[in-house]
Protein backbone atom coordinates (compact mmCIF):
# COMPACT_ATOMS: atom_id res chain seq x y z
CA UNK A 1 0.00 0.00 0.00
CA UNK A 2 1.20 3.41 -0.88
CA UNK A 3 1.66 6.01 1.84
CA UNK A 4 0.00 9.40 1.43
CA UNK A 5 2.38 12.04 0.18
CA UNK A 6 2.36 15.36 2.07
CA UNK A 7 4.25 16.94 -0.84
CA UNK A 8 1.54 15.79 -3.26
CA UNK A 9 -1.17 17.27 -1.03
CA UNK A 10 0.67 20.59 -0.96
CA UNK A 11 1.17 20.48 -4.72
CA UNK A 12 -2.55 19.84 -5.23
CA UNK A 13 -3.34 22.95 -3.17
CA UNK A 14 -0.81 24.99 -5.12
CA UNK A 15 -2.34 23.79 -8.41
CA UNK A 16 -5.78 24.85 -7.16
CA UNK A 17 -4.48 28.30 -6.27
CA UNK A 18 -2.86 28.66 -9.71
CA UNK A 19 -6.12 27.70 -11.42
CA UNK A 20 -7.98 30.33 -9.41
CA UNK A 21 -5.59 33.02 -10.55
CA UNK A 22 -4.69 31.93 -14.08
CA UNK A 23 -7.07 34.43 -15.66
CA UNK A 24 -5.51 37.35 -13.79
CA UNK A 25 -2.51 39.16 -15.21
CA UNK A 26 0.54 37.39 -13.91
CA UNK A 27 4.30 37.93 -13.99
CA UNK A 28 4.52 34.58 -15.80
CA UNK A 29 2.72 36.14 -18.74
CA UNK A 30 0.72 34.31 -21.34
CA UNK A 31 3.11 31.37 -21.39
CA UNK A 32 1.95 30.08 -18.02
CA UNK A 33 -1.67 30.78 -18.90
CA UNK A 34 -1.26 28.81 -22.14
CA UNK A 35 0.12 25.87 -20.18
CA UNK A 36 -2.91 25.60 -17.96
CA UNK A 37 -5.47 26.31 -20.69
CA UNK A 38 -3.80 24.18 -23.35
CA UNK A 39 -2.70 21.11 -21.43
CA UNK A 40 -3.98 18.60 -18.89
CA UNK A 41 -3.00 19.64 -15.35
CA UNK A 42 -0.26 17.02 -14.95
CA UNK A 43 1.35 18.07 -18.24
CA UNK A 44 1.18 21.76 -17.35
CA UNK A 45 2.66 21.08 -13.92
CA UNK A 46 5.41 18.94 -15.44
CA UNK A 47 6.39 21.65 -17.93
CA UNK A 48 6.33 24.33 -15.25
CA UNK A 49 8.49 22.34 -12.84
CA UNK A 50 10.92 20.68 -15.25
CA UNK A 51 11.27 23.15 -18.10
CA UNK A 52 10.54 26.48 -16.51
CA UNK A 53 11.93 25.91 -13.01
CA UNK A 54 14.62 23.40 -13.96
CA UNK A 55 13.72 20.52 -11.65
CA UNK A 56 14.84 17.04 -12.63
CA UNK A 57 12.09 14.57 -13.51
CA UNK A 58 12.66 12.63 -10.28
CA UNK A 59 12.39 15.83 -8.23
CA UNK A 60 9.17 16.90 -9.93
CA UNK A 61 7.69 13.42 -9.52
CA UNK A 62 8.44 13.40 -5.82
CA UNK A 63 6.97 16.86 -5.34
CA UNK A 64 3.81 15.96 -7.25
CA UNK A 65 3.45 12.54 -5.61
CA UNK A 66 3.79 10.74 -8.95
CA UNK A 67 6.17 8.26 -10.52
CA UNK A 68 8.81 9.62 -12.95
CA UNK A 69 7.16 7.94 -15.99
CA UNK A 70 4.03 10.04 -15.34
CA UNK A 71 6.12 13.22 -15.55
CA UNK A 72 7.82 12.01 -18.73
CA UNK A 73 4.40 11.22 -20.23
CA UNK A 74 3.15 14.67 -19.24
CA UNK A 75 6.11 16.29 -20.94
CA UNK A 76 5.48 14.18 -24.05
CA UNK A 77 1.85 15.33 -24.16
CA UNK A 78 3.06 18.93 -23.90
CA UNK A 79 5.55 18.45 -26.74
CA UNK A 80 2.80 17.14 -29.01
CA UNK A 81 0.13 19.64 -27.97
CA UNK A 82 2.23 22.78 -27.79
CA UNK A 83 5.44 22.25 -29.80
CA UNK A 84 6.71 25.74 -29.06
CA UNK A 85 7.13 24.69 -25.43
CA UNK A 86 9.79 22.19 -26.49
CA UNK A 87 12.30 25.04 -26.65
CA UNK A 88 14.72 24.60 -23.80
CA UNK A 89 13.82 20.99 -23.11
CA UNK A 90 16.59 18.69 -22.12
CA UNK A 91 17.65 16.34 -24.83
CA UNK A 92 17.76 12.68 -23.94
CA UNK A 93 20.98 10.81 -24.28
CA UNK A 94 21.12 8.05 -26.82
CA UNK A 95 21.71 4.65 -25.19
mmCIF file of C-alpha atoms in Angstrom, residues 3-12 46 49-50 55-71:
data_model
loop_
_atom_site.group_PDB
_atom_site.id
_atom_site.type_symbol
_atom_site.label_atom_id
_atom_site.label_comp_id
_atom_site.label_asym_id
_atom_site.label_seq_id
_atom_site.Cartn_x
_atom_site.Cartn_y
_atom_site.Cartn_z
ATOM 1 C CA UNK A 3 1.660 6.008 1.837
ATOM 2 C CA UNK A 4 -0.004 9.403 1.429
ATOM 3 C CA UNK A 5 2.384 12.043 0.182
ATOM 4 C CA UNK A 6 2.362 15.362 2.072
ATOM 5 C CA UNK A 7 4.252 16.942 -0.840
ATOM 6 C CA UNK A 8 1.545 15.789 -3.260
ATOM 7 C CA UNK A 9 -1.165 17.272 -1.030
ATOM 8 C CA UNK A 10 0.665 20.586 -0.957
ATOM 9 C CA UNK A 11 1.173 20.479 -4.717
ATOM 10 C CA UNK A 12 -2.545 19.842 -5.226
ATOM 11 C CA UNK A 46 5.414 18.943 -15.440
ATOM 12 C CA UNK A 49 8.487 22.344 -12.842
ATOM 13 C CA UNK A 50 10.918 20.685 -15.249
ATOM 14 C CA UNK A 55 13.715 20.518 -11.653
ATOM 15 C CA UNK A 56 14.840 17.045 -12.634
ATOM 16 C CA UNK A 57 12.094 14.570 -13.514
ATOM 17 C CA UNK A 58 12.657 12.626 -10.282
ATOM 18 C CA UNK A 59 12.391 15.826 -8.226
ATOM 19 C CA UNK A 60 9.168 16.897 -9.933
ATOM 20 C CA UNK A 61 7.690 13.419 -9.523
ATOM 21 C CA UNK A 62 8.441 13.396 -5.817
ATOM 22 C CA UNK A 63 6.969 16.856 -5.338
ATOM 23 C CA UNK A 64 3.810 15.956 -7.245
ATOM 24 C CA UNK A 65 3.454 12.538 -5.613
ATOM 25 C CA UNK A 66 3.786 10.742 -8.952
ATOM 26 C CA UNK A 67 6.169 8.260 -10.521
ATOM 27 C CA UNK A 68 8.809 9.621 -12.950
ATOM 28 C CA UNK A 69 7.159 7.943 -15.991
ATOM 29 C CA UNK A 70 4.028 10.043 -15.337
ATOM 30 C CA UNK A 71 6.118 13.217 -15.548
#
